[in-house]
Coordinates of C-alpha atoms in Angstrom, one line a residue:
X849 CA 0.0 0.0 0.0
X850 CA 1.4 3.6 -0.9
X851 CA 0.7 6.3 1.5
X852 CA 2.0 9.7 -0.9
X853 CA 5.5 8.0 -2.3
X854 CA 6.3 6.2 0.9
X855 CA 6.0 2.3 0.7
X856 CA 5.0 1.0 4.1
X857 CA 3.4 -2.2 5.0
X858 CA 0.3 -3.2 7.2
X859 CA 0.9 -6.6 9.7
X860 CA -2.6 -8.5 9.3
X861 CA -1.4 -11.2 10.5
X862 CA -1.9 -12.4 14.6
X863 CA 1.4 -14.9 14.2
X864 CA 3.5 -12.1 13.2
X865 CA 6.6 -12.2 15.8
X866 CA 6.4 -8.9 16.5
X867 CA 2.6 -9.4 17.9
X868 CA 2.9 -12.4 19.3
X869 CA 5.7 -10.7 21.7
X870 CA 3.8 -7.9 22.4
X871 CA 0.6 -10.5 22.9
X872 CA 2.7 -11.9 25.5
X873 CA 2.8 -9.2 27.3
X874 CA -0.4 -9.5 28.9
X875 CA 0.9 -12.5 31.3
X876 CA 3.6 -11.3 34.1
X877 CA 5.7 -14.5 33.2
X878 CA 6.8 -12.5 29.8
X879 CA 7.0 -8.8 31.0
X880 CA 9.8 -10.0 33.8
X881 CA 11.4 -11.8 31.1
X882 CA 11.7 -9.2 28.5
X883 CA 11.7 -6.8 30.8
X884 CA 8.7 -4.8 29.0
X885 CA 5.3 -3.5 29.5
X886 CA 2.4 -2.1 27.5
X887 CA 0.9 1.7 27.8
X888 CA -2.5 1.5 25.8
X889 CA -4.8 5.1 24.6
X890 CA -3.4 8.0 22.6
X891 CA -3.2 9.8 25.3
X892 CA -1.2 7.7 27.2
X893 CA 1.2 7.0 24.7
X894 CA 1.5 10.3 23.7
X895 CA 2.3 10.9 27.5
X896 CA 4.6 8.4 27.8
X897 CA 6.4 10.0 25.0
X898 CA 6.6 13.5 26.8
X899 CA 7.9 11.8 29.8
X900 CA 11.1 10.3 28.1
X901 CA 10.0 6.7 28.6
X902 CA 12.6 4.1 27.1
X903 CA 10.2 2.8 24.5
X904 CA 11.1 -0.4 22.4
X905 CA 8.0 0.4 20.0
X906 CA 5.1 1.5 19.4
X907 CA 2.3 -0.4 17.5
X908 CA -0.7 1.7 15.8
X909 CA -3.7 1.1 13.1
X910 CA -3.3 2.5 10.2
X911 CA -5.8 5.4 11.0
X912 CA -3.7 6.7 13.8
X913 CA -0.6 6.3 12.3
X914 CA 0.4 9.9 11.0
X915 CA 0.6 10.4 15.1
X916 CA 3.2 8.3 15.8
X917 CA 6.7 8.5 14.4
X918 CA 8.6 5.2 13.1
X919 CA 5.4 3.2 14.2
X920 CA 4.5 -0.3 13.7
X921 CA 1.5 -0.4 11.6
X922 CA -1.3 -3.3 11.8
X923 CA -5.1 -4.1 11.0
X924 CA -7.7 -3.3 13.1
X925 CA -8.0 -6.9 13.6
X926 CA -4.5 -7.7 14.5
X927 CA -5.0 -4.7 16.6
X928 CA -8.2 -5.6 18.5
X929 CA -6.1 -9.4 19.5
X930 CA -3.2 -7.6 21.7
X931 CA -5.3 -5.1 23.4
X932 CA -6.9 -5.0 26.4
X933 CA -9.7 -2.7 26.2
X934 CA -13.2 -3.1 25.0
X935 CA -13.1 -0.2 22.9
X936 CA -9.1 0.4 21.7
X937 CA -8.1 3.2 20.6
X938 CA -5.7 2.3 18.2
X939 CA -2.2 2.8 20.1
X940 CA -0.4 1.1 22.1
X941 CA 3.7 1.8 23.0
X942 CA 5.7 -1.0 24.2
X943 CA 7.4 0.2 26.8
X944 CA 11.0 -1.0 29.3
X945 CA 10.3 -1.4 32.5
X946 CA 12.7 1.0 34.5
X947 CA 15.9 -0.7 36.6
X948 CA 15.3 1.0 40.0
X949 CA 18.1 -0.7 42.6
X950 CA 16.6 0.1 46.1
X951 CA 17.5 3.2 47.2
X952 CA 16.6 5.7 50.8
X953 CA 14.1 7.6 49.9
X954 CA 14.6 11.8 48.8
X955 CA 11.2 12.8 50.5
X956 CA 8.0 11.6 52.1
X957 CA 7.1 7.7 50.7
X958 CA 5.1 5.6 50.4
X959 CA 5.1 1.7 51.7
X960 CA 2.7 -0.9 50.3
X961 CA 2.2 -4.0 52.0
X962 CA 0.6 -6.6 50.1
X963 CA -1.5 -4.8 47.9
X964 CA -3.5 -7.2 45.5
X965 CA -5.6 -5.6 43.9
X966 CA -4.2 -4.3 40.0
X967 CA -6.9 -1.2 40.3
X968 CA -6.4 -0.1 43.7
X969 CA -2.1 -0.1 43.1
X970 CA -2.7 1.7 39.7
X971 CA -5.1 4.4 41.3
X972 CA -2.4 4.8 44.5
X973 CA 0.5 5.4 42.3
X974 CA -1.8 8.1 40.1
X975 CA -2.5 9.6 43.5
X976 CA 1.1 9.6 44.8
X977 CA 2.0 11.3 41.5
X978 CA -0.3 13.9 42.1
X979 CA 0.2 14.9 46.1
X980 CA 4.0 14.8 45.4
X981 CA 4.9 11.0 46.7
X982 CA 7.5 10.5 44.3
X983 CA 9.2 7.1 45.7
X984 CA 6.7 4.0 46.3
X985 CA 7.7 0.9 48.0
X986 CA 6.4 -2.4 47.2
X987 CA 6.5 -5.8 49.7
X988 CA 4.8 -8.6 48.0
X989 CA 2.1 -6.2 46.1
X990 CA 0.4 -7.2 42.5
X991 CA 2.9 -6.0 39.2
X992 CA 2.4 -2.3 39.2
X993 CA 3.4 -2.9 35.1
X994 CA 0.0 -4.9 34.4
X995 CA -2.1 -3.5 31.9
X996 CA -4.6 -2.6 34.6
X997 CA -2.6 -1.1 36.8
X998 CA -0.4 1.1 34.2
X999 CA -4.6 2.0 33.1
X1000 CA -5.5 3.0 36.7
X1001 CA -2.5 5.3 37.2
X1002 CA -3.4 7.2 34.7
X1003 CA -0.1 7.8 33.5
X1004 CA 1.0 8.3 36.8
X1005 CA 3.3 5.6 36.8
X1006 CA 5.5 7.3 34.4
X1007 CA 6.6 10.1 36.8
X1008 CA 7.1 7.8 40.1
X1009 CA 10.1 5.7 41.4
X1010 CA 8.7 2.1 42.1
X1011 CA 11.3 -0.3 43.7
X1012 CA 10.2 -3.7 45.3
X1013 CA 11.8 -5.8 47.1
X1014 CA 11.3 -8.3 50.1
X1015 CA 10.7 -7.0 53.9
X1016 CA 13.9 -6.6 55.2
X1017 CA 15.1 -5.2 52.1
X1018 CA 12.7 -2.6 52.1
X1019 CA 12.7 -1.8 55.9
X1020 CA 16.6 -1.6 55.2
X1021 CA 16.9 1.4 52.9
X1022 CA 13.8 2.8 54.8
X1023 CA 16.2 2.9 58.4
X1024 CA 16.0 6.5 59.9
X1025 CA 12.9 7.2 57.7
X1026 CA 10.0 7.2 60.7
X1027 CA 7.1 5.2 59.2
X1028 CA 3.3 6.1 59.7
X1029 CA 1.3 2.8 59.7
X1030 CA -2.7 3.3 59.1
X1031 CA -4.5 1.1 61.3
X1032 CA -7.8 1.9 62.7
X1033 CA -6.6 1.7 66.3
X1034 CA -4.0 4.8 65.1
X1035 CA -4.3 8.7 66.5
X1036 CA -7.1 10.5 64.4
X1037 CA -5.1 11.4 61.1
X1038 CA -6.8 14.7 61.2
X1039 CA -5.1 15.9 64.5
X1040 CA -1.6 14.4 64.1
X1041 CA 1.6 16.5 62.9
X1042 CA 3.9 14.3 60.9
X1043 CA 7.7 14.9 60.9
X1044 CA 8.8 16.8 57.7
X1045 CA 9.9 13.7 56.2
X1046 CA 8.1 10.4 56.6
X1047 CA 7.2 6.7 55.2
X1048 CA 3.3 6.4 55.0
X1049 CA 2.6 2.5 54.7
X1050 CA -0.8 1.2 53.2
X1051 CA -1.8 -2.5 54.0
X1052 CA -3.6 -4.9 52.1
X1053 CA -7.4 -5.2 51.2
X1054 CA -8.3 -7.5 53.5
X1055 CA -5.7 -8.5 56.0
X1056 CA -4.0 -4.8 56.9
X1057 CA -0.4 -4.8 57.2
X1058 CA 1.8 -7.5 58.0
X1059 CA 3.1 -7.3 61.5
X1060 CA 7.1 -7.7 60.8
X1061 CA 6.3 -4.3 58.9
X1062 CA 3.7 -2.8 61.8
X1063 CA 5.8 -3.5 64.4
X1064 CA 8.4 -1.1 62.8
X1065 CA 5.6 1.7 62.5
X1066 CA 7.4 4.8 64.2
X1067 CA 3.3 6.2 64.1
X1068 CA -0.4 4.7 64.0
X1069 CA -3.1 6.9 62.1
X1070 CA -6.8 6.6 61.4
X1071 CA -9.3 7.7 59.4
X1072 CA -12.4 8.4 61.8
X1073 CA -15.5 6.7 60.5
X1074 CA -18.8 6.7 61.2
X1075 CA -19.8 3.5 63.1
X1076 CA -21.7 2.2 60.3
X1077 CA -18.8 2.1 58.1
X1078 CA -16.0 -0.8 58.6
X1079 CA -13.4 0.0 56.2
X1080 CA -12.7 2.1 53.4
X1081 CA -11.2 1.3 50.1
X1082 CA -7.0 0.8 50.0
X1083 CA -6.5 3.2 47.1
X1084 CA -9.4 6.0 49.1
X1085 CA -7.9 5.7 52.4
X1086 CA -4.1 6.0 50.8
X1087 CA -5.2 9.1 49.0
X1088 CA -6.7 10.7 52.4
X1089 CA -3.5 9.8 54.4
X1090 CA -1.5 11.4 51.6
X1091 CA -3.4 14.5 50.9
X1092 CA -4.2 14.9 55.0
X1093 CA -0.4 14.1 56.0
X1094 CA 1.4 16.3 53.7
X1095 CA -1.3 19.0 54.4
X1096 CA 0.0 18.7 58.2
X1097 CA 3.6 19.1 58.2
X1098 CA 4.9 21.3 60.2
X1099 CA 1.5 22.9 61.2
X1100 CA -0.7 23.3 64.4
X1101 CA -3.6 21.6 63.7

């Protein structure tokens, strides 16, 4: 097909390597090993761009193509068989997944313990991106590169520091760094002055955190609740502490 003089050519085919790799993709097995993961939506790639993201390709349909430079060009078909949303958008960047050895944290943190949930770590990280939570900590959580997570953050993921590691590891680099546990038996997180620089951890859904991790808590803080409510949501109660804590520092409350 001729698109002005330029000869270019359209992958219709789902067994082409090049889409079978980025098929792949989709299962955590393959984005360790190639060390890869997918950003999906114009916008999103087009962000990822902006951001200086190492990308190792970018895949299109032939409509969007003219917005991508150097892009791989495929059918609509081929196109609706490697993505992940019900209606795709046509774009999708294959992106590397940053090489972040654990390091001590510049300024306030965050700590996730055993977060599980792909749409609650995705909507954290969007929200650490947003109240200035640059470096995020991850014990035993869900891959933060899944396709629904990297969704959820809502490019957010692009501008944060995400390094994982086991317990000790993590509560190694963190030394001197006082961590703020939220636990519902905590000081009301409305009336409590935070040092200046701090370590805010998040448990899981279900179980809270881990106790190796609470018994290092420097802090305890709750959200108050109305008695007919038990919980709130991971990401929801992450953003509160984040948004509340920061707003605190250093102030008479």
């Amino acid at each position: 097909m001729f698109k002005g003089l330029i000869f270019y050519m359209i992958i219709t085919s789902k067994s082409n390597p090049i889409i079978k790799r980025v098929a792949s993709l989709s299962d955590k097995k393959f984005r360790r090993q190639y060390g890869l993961y997918i950003v999906e939506g114009i916008k999103p790639v087009q962000e990822c761009i902006a951001a200086g993201c190492e990308i190792d390709c970018i895949i299109c349909t032939e409509e969007n193509d003219g917005l991508f430079s150097g892009a791989t060009v495929v059918s609509d078909g081929v196109f609706k068989s490697i993505s992940s949303e019900k209606t795709p958008q046509g774009a999708i960047a294959v992106v590397k997944i940053p090489h972040t050895p654990l390091k001590p944290p510049k300024g306030c943190c965050l700590l996730l313990d055993c977060l599980q949930d792909p749409g609650n770590l995705g909507t954290v990280i969007r929200t650490a991106n947003a109240a200035g939570f640059g470096e995020i900590y991850l014990i035993n959580c869900t891959d933060p590169y899944s396709p629904k997570a990297v969704r959820a953050s809502m490019s957010g993921i692009f501008f944060v520091k995400i390094y994982s590691g086991s317990p000790d590891e993590i509560l190694n680099v963190l030394k001197g760094v006082p961590v703020i546990c939220a636990d519902m038996d905590g000081t009301d997180i409305f009336g409590f002055v935070p040092p200046a620089k701090f370590c805010l951890c998040i448990g899981n859904e279900g179980g809270g955190i881990s106790e190796n991790i609470f018994q290092k808590a420097a802090h305890t803080v709750k959200i108050p609740m109305n008695a007919t409510c038990e919980s709130l949501n991971a990401a929801v109660s992450a953003g509160i502490a984040m948004y509340t804590l920061k707003n605190n520092i250093n102030k008479e409350v």
